[in-house]
GROMACS .gro file of C-alpha atoms in nm:
model
  306
    1UNK     CA    1  15.617   5.265   3.074
    2UNK     CA    2  15.369   5.538   3.178
    3UNK     CA    3  15.448   5.760   3.475
    4UNK     CA    4  15.132   5.645   3.658
    5UNK     CA    5  15.226   5.282   3.607
    6UNK     CA    6  15.582   5.350   3.723
    7UNK     CA    7  15.462   5.512   4.042
    8UNK     CA    8  15.222   5.227   4.118
    9UNK     CA    9  15.490   4.965   4.053
   10UNK     CA   10  15.740   5.144   4.282
   11UNK     CA   11  15.479   5.153   4.559
   12UNK     CA   12  15.408   4.781   4.509
   13UNK     CA   13  15.776   4.689   4.528
   14UNK     CA   14  15.824   4.904   4.838
   15UNK     CA   15  15.547   4.702   5.002
   16UNK     CA   16  15.724   4.382   4.902
   17UNK     CA   17  15.428   4.257   4.695
   18UNK     CA   18  15.466   4.044   4.386
   19UNK     CA   19  15.209   4.063   4.107
   20UNK     CA   20  15.066   3.734   4.235
   21UNK     CA   21  15.031   3.884   4.584
   22UNK     CA   22  14.855   4.189   4.444
   23UNK     CA   23  14.624   3.971   4.237
   24UNK     CA   24  14.524   3.784   4.554
   25UNK     CA   25  14.464   4.111   4.744
   26UNK     CA   26  14.270   4.303   4.475
   27UNK     CA   27  14.110   4.005   4.292
   28UNK     CA   28  14.219   4.177   3.966
   29UNK     CA   29  14.363   3.946   3.703
   30UNK     CA   30  14.744   3.958   3.678
   31UNK     CA   31  14.742   4.056   3.311
   32UNK     CA   32  14.538   4.369   3.391
   33UNK     CA   33  14.783   4.463   3.669
   34UNK     CA   34  15.072   4.432   3.421
   35UNK     CA   35  14.875   4.644   3.170
   36UNK     CA   36  14.831   4.920   3.432
   37UNK     CA   37  15.202   4.922   3.517
   38UNK     CA   38  15.299   4.935   3.149
   39UNK     CA   39  15.028   5.190   3.058
   40UNK     CA   40  14.874   4.940   2.817
   41UNK     CA   41  14.504   5.016   2.878
   42UNK     CA   42  14.392   4.863   2.551
   43UNK     CA   43  14.370   4.517   2.711
   44UNK     CA   44  14.115   4.641   2.966
   45UNK     CA   45  13.748   4.541   2.920
   46UNK     CA   46  13.653   4.912   2.906
   47UNK     CA   47  13.762   5.262   3.004
   48UNK     CA   48  13.554   5.247   3.320
   49UNK     CA   49  13.747   4.946   3.444
   50UNK     CA   50  14.078   5.131   3.392
   51UNK     CA   51  13.988   5.385   3.662
   52UNK     CA   52  13.828   5.124   3.888
   53UNK     CA   53  14.130   4.891   3.870
   54UNK     CA   54  14.375   5.178   3.928
   55UNK     CA   55  14.179   5.279   4.241
   56UNK     CA   56  14.196   4.924   4.377
   57UNK     CA   57  14.568   4.898   4.290
   58UNK     CA   58  14.643   5.233   4.463
   59UNK     CA   59  14.444   5.142   4.775
   60UNK     CA   60  14.627   4.808   4.801
   61UNK     CA   61  14.975   4.969   4.793
   62UNK     CA   62  14.883   5.261   5.022
   63UNK     CA   63  14.855   5.548   4.770
   64UNK     CA   64  14.581   5.813   4.742
   65UNK     CA   65  14.375   5.690   4.446
   66UNK     CA   66  14.192   6.020   4.383
   67UNK     CA   67  14.518   6.217   4.382
   68UNK     CA   68  14.675   5.974   4.134
   69UNK     CA   69  14.377   5.985   3.899
   70UNK     CA   70  14.373   6.364   3.908
   71UNK     CA   71  14.751   6.397   3.861
   72UNK     CA   72  14.775   6.155   3.569
   73UNK     CA   73  14.431   6.201   3.417
   74UNK     CA   74  14.589   6.295   3.085
   75UNK     CA   75  14.730   5.940   3.057
   76UNK     CA   76  14.394   5.776   3.118
   77UNK     CA   77  14.147   5.693   2.841
   78UNK     CA   78  13.790   5.816   2.871
   79UNK     CA   79  13.837   6.063   3.165
   80UNK     CA   80  13.522   6.217   3.319
   81UNK     CA   81  13.595   6.555   3.149
   82UNK     CA   82  13.605   6.386   2.808
   83UNK     CA   83  13.284   6.200   2.884
   84UNK     CA   84  13.109   6.524   2.977
   85UNK     CA   85  13.231   6.702   2.663
   86UNK     CA   86  13.114   6.414   2.448
   87UNK     CA   87  12.779   6.417   2.623
   88UNK     CA   88  12.736   6.789   2.551
   89UNK     CA   89  12.767   6.722   2.175
   90UNK     CA   90  12.506   6.448   2.181
   91UNK     CA   91  12.139   6.449   2.269
   92UNK     CA   92  12.012   6.572   2.608
   93UNK     CA   93  11.897   6.221   2.694
   94UNK     CA   94  12.253   6.083   2.662
   95UNK     CA   95  12.387   6.375   2.870
   96UNK     CA   96  12.148   6.284   3.151
   97UNK     CA   97  12.250   5.920   3.138
   98UNK     CA   98  12.620   6.008   3.175
   99UNK     CA   99  12.545   6.201   3.493
  100UNK     CA  100  12.289   5.964   3.635
  101UNK     CA  101  12.319   5.693   3.900
  102UNK     CA  102  12.423   5.430   3.642
  103UNK     CA  103  12.777   5.574   3.649
  104UNK     CA  104  12.797   5.520   4.024
  105UNK     CA  105  12.663   5.171   3.977
  106UNK     CA  106  12.936   5.094   3.723
  107UNK     CA  107  13.201   5.227   3.961
  108UNK     CA  108  13.068   5.007   4.239
  109UNK     CA  109  13.048   4.697   4.017
  110UNK     CA  110  13.398   4.560   4.101
  111UNK     CA  111  13.318   4.578   4.471
  112UNK     CA  112  12.985   4.404   4.414
  113UNK     CA  113  13.160   4.128   4.218
  114UNK     CA  114  13.416   4.081   4.497
  115UNK     CA  115  13.135   4.068   4.755
  116UNK     CA  116  12.946   3.804   4.558
  117UNK     CA  117  13.265   3.601   4.522
  118UNK     CA  118  13.315   3.604   4.900
  119UNK     CA  119  12.953   3.499   4.958
  120UNK     CA  120  12.994   3.204   4.719
  121UNK     CA  121  13.307   3.091   4.907
  122UNK     CA  122  13.122   3.108   5.242
  123UNK     CA  123  12.830   2.904   5.104
  124UNK     CA  124  13.067   2.636   4.966
  125UNK     CA  125  13.248   2.609   5.303
  126UNK     CA  126  12.914   2.580   5.487
  127UNK     CA  127  12.794   2.300   5.255
  128UNK     CA  128  13.120   2.109   5.305
  129UNK     CA  129  13.091   2.143   5.684
  130UNK     CA  130  12.731   2.014   5.677
  131UNK     CA  131  12.823   1.711   5.467
  132UNK     CA  132  13.117   1.635   5.697
  133UNK     CA  133  12.895   1.651   6.009
  134UNK     CA  134  12.654   1.400   5.854
  135UNK     CA  135  12.929   1.141   5.801
  136UNK     CA  136  12.866   0.808   5.977
  137UNK     CA  137  13.093   0.763   6.284
  138UNK     CA  138  13.328   0.472   6.312
  139UNK     CA  139  13.228   0.183   6.533
  140UNK     CA  140  13.422  -0.051   6.759
  141UNK     CA  141  13.676  -0.303   6.624
  142UNK     CA  142  13.461  -0.617   6.623
  143UNK     CA  143  13.128  -0.453   6.537
  144UNK     CA  144  13.133  -0.438   6.151
  145UNK     CA  145  13.145  -0.811   6.100
  146UNK     CA  146  12.892  -0.861   6.379
  147UNK     CA  147  12.618  -0.628   6.258
  148UNK     CA  148  12.647  -0.707   5.887
  149UNK     CA  149  12.380  -0.971   5.871
  150UNK     CA  150  12.365  -1.194   5.567
  151UNK     CA  151  12.155  -0.981   5.331
  152UNK     CA  152  12.158  -1.257   5.067
  153UNK     CA  153  12.002  -1.514   5.302
  154UNK     CA  154  11.653  -1.626   5.210
  155UNK     CA  155  11.365  -1.529   5.446
  156UNK     CA  156  11.310  -1.784   5.718
  157UNK     CA  157  10.986  -1.982   5.706
  158UNK     CA  158  10.888  -1.967   6.074
  159UNK     CA  159  10.642  -2.258   6.067
  160UNK     CA  160  10.886  -2.491   5.889
  161UNK     CA  161  11.164  -2.392   6.124
  162UNK     CA  162  10.944  -2.467   6.424
  163UNK     CA  163  10.865  -2.810   6.284
  164UNK     CA  164  11.234  -2.877   6.224
  165UNK     CA  165  11.312  -2.763   6.578
  166UNK     CA  166  11.053  -3.006   6.719
  167UNK     CA  167  11.190  -3.293   6.509
  168UNK     CA  168  11.548  -3.219   6.619
  169UNK     CA  169  11.444  -3.202   6.984
  170UNK     CA  170  11.250  -3.527   6.955
  171UNK     CA  171  11.549  -3.700   6.793
  172UNK     CA  172  11.783  -3.556   7.057
  173UNK     CA  173  11.553  -3.673   7.338
  174UNK     CA  174  11.532  -4.024   7.184
  175UNK     CA  175  11.908  -4.044   7.152
  176UNK     CA  176  11.951  -3.915   7.507
  177UNK     CA  177  11.700  -4.170   7.641
  178UNK     CA  178  11.884  -4.451   7.459
  179UNK     CA  179  12.218  -4.332   7.594
  180UNK     CA  180  12.078  -4.301   7.946
  181UNK     CA  181  11.934  -4.653   7.929
  182UNK     CA  182  12.270  -4.793   7.815
  183UNK     CA  183  12.455  -4.600   8.083
  184UNK     CA  184  12.215  -4.727   8.347
  185UNK     CA  185  12.301  -5.085   8.249
  186UNK     CA  186  12.675  -5.028   8.238
  187UNK     CA  187  12.711  -4.794   8.535
  188UNK     CA  188  12.587  -4.812   8.888
  189UNK     CA  189  12.393  -4.506   9.020
  190UNK     CA  190  12.688  -4.410   9.236
  191UNK     CA  191  12.930  -4.412   8.941
  192UNK     CA  192  12.693  -4.197   8.725
  193UNK     CA  193  12.641  -3.944   9.003
  194UNK     CA  194  13.018  -3.921   9.055
  195UNK     CA  195  13.069  -3.855   8.680
  196UNK     CA  196  12.807  -3.576   8.678
  197UNK     CA  197  12.954  -3.402   8.982
  198UNK     CA  198  13.301  -3.386   8.829
  199UNK     CA  199  13.246  -3.089   8.589
  200UNK     CA  200  13.203  -2.741   8.741
  201UNK     CA  201  13.156  -2.397   8.581
  202UNK     CA  202  13.198  -2.099   8.809
  203UNK     CA  203  12.956  -1.809   8.832
  204UNK     CA  204  13.043  -1.540   8.579
  205UNK     CA  205  13.260  -1.246   8.683
  206UNK     CA  206  13.192  -0.925   8.488
  207UNK     CA  207  13.515  -0.753   8.381
  208UNK     CA  208  13.589  -0.380   8.381
  209UNK     CA  209  13.490  -0.322   8.016
  210UNK     CA  210  13.130  -0.418   8.101
  211UNK     CA  211  13.098  -0.638   7.791
  212UNK     CA  212  13.309  -0.936   7.903
  213UNK     CA  213  13.218  -1.208   8.155
  214UNK     CA  214  13.477  -1.462   8.275
  215UNK     CA  215  13.397  -1.822   8.380
  216UNK     CA  216  13.623  -2.104   8.505
  217UNK     CA  217  13.575  -2.465   8.390
  218UNK     CA  218  13.712  -2.735   8.625
  219UNK     CA  219  13.665  -3.101   8.709
  220UNK     CA  220  13.689  -3.233   8.354
  221UNK     CA  221  13.950  -3.319   8.093
  222UNK     CA  222  13.727  -3.210   7.799
  223UNK     CA  223  13.643  -2.862   7.675
  224UNK     CA  224  13.383  -2.872   7.400
  225UNK     CA  225  13.180  -2.568   7.293
  226UNK     CA  226  12.840  -2.586   7.125
  227UNK     CA  227  12.630  -2.282   7.031
  228UNK     CA  228  12.271  -2.320   6.913
  229UNK     CA  229  12.143  -2.024   6.708
  230UNK     CA  230  11.779  -1.910   6.708
  231UNK     CA  231  11.819  -1.592   6.502
  232UNK     CA  232  12.079  -1.391   6.308
  233UNK     CA  233  12.387  -1.333   6.527
  234UNK     CA  234  12.762  -1.298   6.480
  235UNK     CA  235  12.976  -1.572   6.641
  236UNK     CA  236  13.354  -1.584   6.676
  237UNK     CA  237  13.593  -1.780   6.901
  238UNK     CA  238  13.947  -1.660   6.983
  239UNK     CA  239  14.235  -1.790   7.197
  240UNK     CA  240  14.431  -1.593   7.457
  241UNK     CA  241  14.653  -1.445   7.182
  242UNK     CA  242  14.335  -1.310   7.011
  243UNK     CA  243  14.376  -1.551   6.721
  244UNK     CA  244  14.059  -1.682   6.556
  245UNK     CA  245  13.998  -2.048   6.644
  246UNK     CA  246  13.672  -2.084   6.455
  247UNK     CA  247  13.733  -2.137   6.085
  248UNK     CA  248  13.394  -1.994   5.986
  249UNK     CA  249  13.359  -1.665   6.175
  250UNK     CA  250  13.046  -1.494   6.046
  251UNK     CA  251  12.677  -1.416   6.105
  252UNK     CA  252  12.483  -1.738   6.170
  253UNK     CA  253  12.108  -1.776   6.112
  254UNK     CA  254  11.832  -1.959   6.300
  255UNK     CA  255  11.868  -2.337   6.313
  256UNK     CA  256  12.247  -2.339   6.267
  257UNK     CA  257  12.472  -2.497   6.530
  258UNK     CA  258  12.836  -2.403   6.596
  259UNK     CA  259  13.056  -2.677   6.746
  260UNK     CA  260  13.421  -2.645   6.842
  261UNK     CA  261  13.653  -2.875   7.042
  262UNK     CA  262  13.871  -2.645   7.258
  263UNK     CA  263  14.021  -2.927   7.471
  264UNK     CA  264  14.371  -2.831   7.358
  265UNK     CA  265  14.316  -2.472   7.479
  266UNK     CA  266  14.319  -2.339   7.834
  267UNK     CA  267  14.135  -2.021   7.730
  268UNK     CA  268  13.861  -1.935   7.482
  269UNK     CA  269  13.676  -1.608   7.418
  270UNK     CA  270  13.332  -1.647   7.258
  271UNK     CA  271  13.203  -1.330   7.087
  272UNK     CA  272  12.822  -1.312   7.051
  273UNK     CA  273  12.673  -1.036   6.836
  274UNK     CA  274  12.324  -1.104   6.977
  275UNK     CA  275  12.334  -1.322   7.291
  276UNK     CA  276  11.954  -1.335   7.307
  277UNK     CA  277  11.958  -1.549   6.992
  278UNK     CA  278  12.245  -1.781   7.085
  279UNK     CA  279  12.263  -2.049   7.359
  280UNK     CA  280  12.610  -2.164   7.471
  281UNK     CA  281  12.679  -2.518   7.597
  282UNK     CA  282  13.006  -2.630   7.758
  283UNK     CA  283  13.046  -3.008   7.739
  284UNK     CA  284  12.668  -3.024   7.671
  285UNK     CA  285  12.598  -2.822   7.988
  286UNK     CA  286  12.406  -2.496   7.925
  287UNK     CA  287  12.591  -2.185   8.033
  288UNK     CA  288  12.392  -1.931   8.237
  289UNK     CA  289  12.475  -1.575   8.125
  290UNK     CA  290  12.579  -1.353   8.415
  291UNK     CA  291  12.446  -1.042   8.241
  292UNK     CA  292  12.170  -0.988   7.989
  293UNK     CA  293  12.327  -0.760   7.730
  294UNK     CA  294  12.294  -0.800   7.353
  295UNK     CA  295  12.659  -0.802   7.241
  296UNK     CA  296  12.898  -0.964   7.487
  297UNK     CA  297  13.221  -1.160   7.525
  298UNK     CA  298  13.219  -1.490   7.718
  299UNK     CA  299  13.564  -1.597   7.841
  300UNK     CA  300  13.612  -1.961   7.955
  301UNK     CA  301  13.930  -2.035   8.156
  302UNK     CA  302  13.988  -2.411   8.139
  303UNK     CA  303  14.169  -2.584   8.429
  304UNK     CA  304  14.216  -2.929   8.280
  305UNK     CA  305  14.168  -3.233   8.507
  306UNK     CA  306  14.500  -3.420   8.529
   0.00000   0.00000   0.00000
């Protein structure tokens, strides 16, 4: 082992650095650091890099690099004195090149390489931060299934849908007229009025979350829910334990009707993804929304008539 390499290694060990630590500090490959400590300069990429790497090694372990290079210059290949003597034996043009600014540039090259490496790392970190900031934020628990409209559904023919709506209404009106006429024969006016007065739905009370409105259904022993859909909207029905009651919870399209018999329940929460496109009926009685917001929860508390 060369004396210069021995001195550098002792300084490294006194600092408590391993070769891996020194590689991280100086950015010099580990095999070159071993070559310096063993005096094996033949593995270096060139005589210039021998001096440059020794300077970086010495600075990292707290030694005077210039003093070391001067003291052990006889051990180093291609010292400045040898370069000058070789230049004197060659042409004047080569002698000028050896003394020119290119030598300083070569000495500064390792520092330039380290600087470029640091710049590349900064750019990579910046790009990663930008891509992270552009990530889409998470949304509330129920929202994904509510806003994912059926992209495979065929476009709605507005004119045909309007005609179907008119036909359905006409049929409904005819059926209702027939039922009313039968009821008028079977029931006296007083009995029919008494039956209509029985059911009562309270005015909606808006809860603290701002998205939920509670109603109370009384005066009846039936609890049937019907929702008529006029445009794409998510619909779900849950019980008080937040279990899904509706077997087909999804986004419904215009013209579809959701019907569910909740008579066995004393509580039902109806989730509407777009309340403007869904009309709720309780026992065929239209429910008046207490607030006009797009996505809302409608809670019906059922006090069954005994």
